[in-house]
Amino acid sequence: MEVLEERIKKDGIVKPGNVLKVDSFLNHQMDPFLFKEMGKEWKARFHGTNISKILTIEASGIGIACVAALCFGLPVVFAKKSIDVPLDDSVYTTKVDSFTKNKCFDVSVSKKYLKEGDKVLIIDDFLANGCAVYGLKDLIEQAGAELMGVGIVIEKGFQEGGKKIREDGIRLESLAIIDSMDPETGEIKFRH
Amino acid sequence: MEVLEERIKKDGIVKPGNVLKVDSFLNHQMDPFLFKEMGKEWKARFHGTNISKILTIEASGIGIACVAALCFGLPVVFAKKSIDVPLDDSVYTTKVDSFTKNKCFDVSVSKKYLKEGDKVLIIDDFLANGCAVYGLKDLIEQAGAELMGVGIVIEKGFQEGGKKIREDGIRLESLAIIDSMDPETGEIKFRH
């Protein structure tokens, strides 16, 4: 998605350790007009797919998913992160390792809002090792719902998440795929 | 705001301890079309106010603020919650007590995204004792920015936050104000 790649080149900052800071427009300060363009792009790419609900994970996925949901005309649910919270039988829970935060979270969603028959599109900001996607997939499977696809803003193509998801036969639509980035020069190479 | 009050009556659940569960449409599962109506309502109520940025707090404020920001044509920043995270001089930090979670959080925002000259509208889902609003106000003041107003979805009118904010001369626009709610009967009385 050209407008997104241009924005990443203009405002993204490459840091050592394969970290890309896009907090000026994506995950701290947020540009809702860019989110609307992203939502329209996913809507076009998933055209013909029968989706009934969007699922994301707090915190930075929420704004993106909400604006995308407006474009799709669908409700959104966000999975909640918690550390050391006692389990509760009103929720489905799974564990997710965070690449950027180097932490393991319990992630949960209410049984009331993820159910058998739901046809779910996962939306998230970043895809690196795929842990968040597989965590959300696990919640969807626990609920007896169906995973229809995954929409990602920025896929780190040099990490294994995207490859694994595609090999598992899951429809993945990443709006920008980064093949390499150089913290010395700041250069970012996109896959096309 | 009538459509919101009707939705609260229809889908809100009153629990003991002055808790109102609205997680079917506001803060776990989210209805982006309702959020758009809310955004349009705040836009009308704050007409003529010179606002340059919307500030909210993770997690449940983010979706509401993002969709509202689309209506205003403005960027959003969300303040991040953390527990026991070392302070960092790239952020402004303050402490917030959560009424519903009975916890104290450190809340922070990058100095890059809140600056002198910013004219800030705070958006959040609930107003109870006002701690989140005063925490965000503190961040705005640390940045030398200006607080232009506060937009709240549901104000618990029987708690002291709204009264205090109005007495402090801050413009507060709550889309629904609850004067009382009864966990026995489920009855909710709105202020008009």
XYZ file of C-alpha atoms in Angstrom:
384
model
C 0.000 0.000 0.000
C 1.878 2.975 -1.365
C 0.589 5.720 0.928
C 1.555 3.591 3.940
C 5.044 2.763 2.607
C 5.643 6.447 1.907
C 4.554 7.324 5.430
C 6.820 4.648 6.948
C 9.768 5.972 4.900
C 8.995 9.558 5.915
C 8.193 9.102 9.609
C 9.438 5.650 10.633
C 12.678 5.396 12.605
C 14.817 2.256 12.359
C 16.432 1.284 15.657
C 18.973 -1.445 16.398
C 17.507 -4.880 17.202
C 15.041 -4.884 14.301
C 12.848 -2.263 15.921
C 10.850 0.140 13.743
C 9.396 3.117 15.593
C 6.193 4.340 13.966
C 4.752 5.934 17.059
C 4.227 9.287 15.349
C 1.300 7.942 13.297
C 0.492 4.320 14.186
C 0.795 3.235 17.808
C 1.130 6.194 20.171
C 0.128 9.239 18.171
C -2.364 7.981 15.582
C -3.484 9.328 12.220
C -7.144 8.302 11.818
C -7.195 9.326 8.129
C -4.402 6.885 7.355
C -6.334 4.268 9.371
C -9.387 4.939 7.179
C -7.310 4.363 4.032
C -5.996 1.142 5.552
C -9.530 0.039 6.419
C -10.681 0.653 2.841
C -7.699 -1.305 1.520
C -8.441 -4.338 3.728
C -12.124 -4.100 2.788
C -11.112 -4.304 -0.900
C -8.626 -7.130 -0.342
C -11.083 -9.219 1.681
C -13.937 -8.509 -0.742
C -16.110 -11.604 -1.056
C -14.952 -13.009 2.287
C -17.825 -13.526 4.686
C -16.641 -11.745 7.854
C -18.905 -11.038 10.842
C -16.525 -9.614 13.428
C -13.107 -8.006 13.789
C -10.796 -9.137 16.594
C -7.737 -7.232 17.748
C -5.505 -7.019 20.795
C -4.905 -4.105 23.130
C -3.609 -1.509 23.061
C -2.240 -0.367 19.711
C -4.516 -2.572 17.594
C -7.699 -0.995 18.955
C -7.735 2.319 17.081
C -6.789 0.695 13.780
C -9.396 -2.041 14.176
C -12.151 0.410 15.184
C -11.648 2.599 12.133
C -11.310 -0.471 9.892
C -14.538 -1.836 11.405
C -16.316 1.353 10.329
C -15.198 0.602 6.746
C -16.377 -3.021 7.001
C -19.612 -2.156 8.813
C -18.835 -4.635 11.589
C -18.367 -4.744 15.375
C -14.889 -5.111 16.910
C -13.724 -6.992 19.985
C -10.344 -6.462 21.564
C -8.549 -9.157 23.520
C -7.308 -7.874 26.866
C -3.763 -8.295 28.100
C -3.076 -8.993 31.723
C -0.249 -10.197 33.892
C -0.973 -12.433 36.865
C -4.716 -12.016 36.744
C -6.614 -15.032 38.078
C -8.475 -16.976 35.407
C -12.198 -16.578 35.231
C -14.554 -18.987 33.481
C -16.389 -16.157 31.711
C -13.405 -15.640 29.390
C -11.241 -17.577 26.954
C -7.569 -17.122 27.796
C -4.272 -17.841 26.085
C -0.629 -16.809 26.426
C 1.194 -14.459 24.063
C 4.894 -13.575 23.964
C 5.580 -10.011 22.904
C 8.587 -9.520 20.611
C 9.016 -5.804 21.329
C 8.308 -5.984 25.041
C 10.078 -9.288 25.716
C 7.266 -10.315 28.050
C 4.614 -13.012 28.218
C 1.019 -11.881 28.629
C -2.218 -13.650 29.391
C -4.692 -12.547 26.757
C -8.416 -13.012 27.196
C -11.731 -12.344 25.554
C -15.227 -12.676 26.996
C -17.146 -15.784 25.966
C -20.088 -13.463 25.297
C -18.298 -11.684 22.438
C -16.573 -14.542 20.635
C -18.891 -17.409 19.754
C -19.482 -20.379 17.513
C -20.613 -19.056 14.140
C -18.518 -15.865 14.309
C -16.414 -15.411 11.175
C -13.449 -13.471 12.417
C -10.920 -11.140 10.798
C -7.873 -10.451 12.979
C -6.433 -6.926 12.670
C -3.144 -5.861 14.268
C -0.451 -3.233 13.813
C 2.697 -5.382 13.591
C 3.535 -8.937 12.586
C 6.959 -10.204 13.678
C 7.130 -13.754 15.069
C 3.352 -14.206 14.819
C 2.741 -14.827 18.521
C -0.129 -12.352 18.815
C -1.866 -13.799 15.723
C -1.523 -17.381 16.984
C -2.762 -16.304 20.415
C -5.858 -14.703 18.881
C -6.302 -17.779 16.632
C -6.286 -19.930 19.753
C -9.024 -17.769 21.340
C -11.081 -18.050 18.123
C -10.698 -21.846 18.132
C -11.592 -22.114 21.829
C -14.800 -20.233 21.009
C -15.625 -22.541 18.088
C -15.541 -19.483 15.806
C -13.851 -19.388 12.414
C -10.697 -17.465 11.436
C -11.335 -15.902 8.015
C -8.099 -13.961 7.648
C -5.518 -11.664 9.142
C -4.972 -7.982 8.295
C -1.629 -6.534 9.388
C -0.357 -2.986 8.957
C 3.405 -3.707 8.962
C 4.852 -7.185 8.490
C 8.508 -7.682 9.316
C 9.179 -9.991 6.386
C 12.577 -10.986 7.762
C 10.962 -12.601 10.810
C 9.145 -15.907 10.622
C 5.541 -14.943 11.479
C 4.270 -14.176 7.974
C 5.842 -17.264 6.400
C 4.372 -19.503 9.104
C 0.877 -18.013 8.810
C 0.871 -18.379 4.998
C 2.184 -21.957 5.248
C -0.663 -22.724 7.641
C -3.066 -21.716 4.863
C -4.320 -18.611 6.643
C -5.173 -15.670 4.409
C -2.793 -12.866 5.387
C -3.023 -9.324 4.028
C -0.135 -7.174 5.211
C -0.367 -3.595 3.949
C 3.423 -3.144 4.048
C 6.022 -5.919 4.150
C 9.544 -4.937 5.147
C 12.287 -7.182 3.775
C 15.139 -5.384 5.468
C 15.913 -2.248 7.403
C 19.218 -0.710 8.328
C 19.605 1.117 11.656
C 22.838 2.768 10.396
C 21.436 4.390 7.244
C 17.723 4.261 8.146
C 17.025 2.555 4.795
C 13.887 0.396 4.636
C 13.329 -2.099 1.799
C 9.763 -3.172 1.062
C 8.650 -6.419 -0.613
C 6.448 -5.940 -3.702
C -27.534 11.980 23.728
C -30.667 9.935 23.157
C -29.280 7.114 21.015
C -26.585 6.505 23.643
C -29.032 6.553 26.579
C -31.280 4.100 24.745
C -28.315 1.812 24.119
C -27.220 1.980 27.768
C -30.778 1.120 28.874
C -30.972 -1.737 26.376
C -27.504 -3.301 26.763
C -25.989 -1.903 29.974
C -25.953 -4.107 33.068
C -25.990 -2.541 36.535
C -23.833 -4.399 39.050
C -23.460 -3.854 42.780
C -20.801 -1.307 43.822
C -21.872 1.336 41.291
C -20.508 -0.666 38.373
C -22.151 -0.339 34.959
C -21.128 -3.000 32.444
C -21.293 -1.689 28.892
C -18.779 -4.112 27.451
C -21.145 -5.289 24.720
C -20.793 -1.996 22.811
C -18.323 0.364 24.485
C -15.227 -1.105 26.082
C -14.662 -4.733 25.105
C -16.888 -5.342 22.126
C -17.213 -1.980 20.379
C -19.817 -0.533 18.030
C -17.939 1.820 15.686
C -21.189 3.268 14.287
C -22.235 4.406 17.740
C -18.711 5.826 18.174
C -19.180 7.806 14.959
C -22.450 9.272 16.260
C -20.674 10.167 19.498
C -17.834 11.805 17.549
C -20.311 13.892 15.562
C -22.057 14.942 18.778
C -18.805 16.087 20.438
C -17.824 17.876 17.216
C -21.139 19.805 17.361
C -20.848 20.543 21.094
C -17.253 21.785 20.798
C -18.015 23.790 17.642
C -16.019 27.019 17.697
C -13.415 25.626 20.122
C -9.932 25.658 18.659
C -8.718 22.086 19.197
C -5.536 20.696 17.625
C -5.222 17.242 19.186
C -7.240 14.587 20.998
C -5.756 12.865 24.039
C -7.080 9.649 25.549
C -5.874 6.846 27.801
C -5.450 3.181 27.014
C -7.129 0.860 26.506
C -10.855 1.498 26.207
C -10.553 5.191 25.299
C -8.542 4.477 22.161
C -11.248 3.230 19.808
C -13.684 5.965 20.821
C -11.040 8.685 20.475
C -9.841 7.390 17.082
C -13.303 7.428 15.565
C -14.054 10.818 17.177
C -10.752 12.123 15.759
C -11.953 11.175 12.276
C -15.020 13.371 12.856
C -12.848 16.250 14.112
C -10.167 15.799 11.441
C -7.431 15.653 14.084
C -4.665 13.322 15.295
C -5.024 11.352 18.540
C -2.475 10.453 21.188
C -3.109 7.854 23.839
C -1.420 7.940 27.235
C 0.091 4.584 28.140
C -0.519 2.809 31.405
C 2.223 0.894 33.096
C 2.965 -0.607 36.455
C 6.515 -0.507 37.833
C 8.130 0.680 34.619
C 11.255 2.766 35.147
C 10.805 6.432 34.301
C 12.356 7.719 31.137
C 13.062 11.372 30.362
C 11.505 11.112 26.880
C 8.023 10.974 28.440
C 5.800 12.957 30.781
C 4.476 10.741 33.559
C 1.795 10.996 36.193
C -0.127 8.670 38.514
C -3.769 7.681 38.071
C -6.005 5.705 40.436
C -8.512 3.505 38.659
C -11.965 3.369 40.242
C -13.054 0.130 38.565
C -9.729 -1.656 38.877
C -8.815 -0.382 42.341
C -5.202 0.059 41.227
C -2.739 2.893 40.773
C -1.085 3.218 37.364
C 1.771 5.254 36.026
C 0.507 6.971 32.902
C 2.854 8.476 30.362
C 2.942 10.241 27.038
C 5.921 10.955 24.787
C 7.241 14.522 24.901
C 7.270 14.372 21.098
C 3.478 14.101 20.862
C 2.318 16.530 23.519
C 3.851 19.985 23.231
C 3.522 23.648 24.034
C 0.945 25.115 21.666
C -1.178 21.932 21.483
C -4.837 22.654 22.210
C -6.071 19.410 23.651
C -9.456 17.737 23.939
C -9.518 14.803 26.368
C -11.813 11.918 25.353
C -12.582 8.966 27.628
C -15.263 6.335 28.105
C -16.164 6.812 31.790
C -15.998 9.606 34.321
C -16.337 8.566 37.963
C -13.988 10.204 40.468
C -12.155 12.117 37.727
C -8.712 10.625 38.379
C -8.013 9.781 34.734
C -9.037 13.280 33.586
C -6.858 14.973 36.219
C -3.963 12.665 35.328
C -4.263 13.607 31.643
C -4.625 17.288 32.640
C -1.370 16.975 34.566
C 0.390 15.553 31.470
C -1.011 18.426 29.368
C 0.256 20.980 31.907
C 3.693 19.344 32.122
C 3.900 19.702 28.327
C 2.904 23.370 28.439
C -0.094 22.507 26.245
C -3.621 23.790 26.810
C -6.662 21.795 27.940
C -9.633 22.935 25.815
C -12.229 20.516 27.137
C -13.211 17.030 28.124
C -15.535 14.692 26.216
C -16.898 11.743 28.207
C -19.218 8.981 27.046
C -20.777 8.062 30.406
C -20.532 10.266 33.481
C -21.488 8.741 36.800
C -23.235 11.854 38.071
C -23.454 10.458 41.608
C -19.650 10.435 41.918
C -17.634 13.597 42.407
C -15.555 13.778 39.181
C -17.974 15.776 37.016
C -18.791 18.310 39.746
C -15.097 18.897 40.454
C -14.179 19.318 36.782
C -17.020 21.834 36.215
C -16.108 23.729 39.397
C -12.536 23.950 38.115
C -13.919 25.785 35.056
C -13.095 22.997 32.631
C -15.546 22.530 29.778
C -17.029 19.053 30.192
C -19.328 17.426 27.652
C -20.651 14.081 28.887
C -22.898 12.352 26.366
C -24.845 10.523 29.073
C -24.981 11.459 32.761
C -26.303 8.847 35.145
C -27.874 10.203 38.317
C -28.622 6.835 39.847
C -28.691 3.175 39.029
C -30.171 0.271 40.910
C -28.464 -3.141 40.809
C -31.663 -4.783 42.125
C -34.071 -3.572 39.433
C -31.487 -2.594 36.786
C -33.110 0.834 36.541
C -30.867 3.668 35.316
C -31.866 7.343 35.764
C -30.287 9.900 33.448
C -29.811 13.602 34.123
C -31.322 15.935 31.482
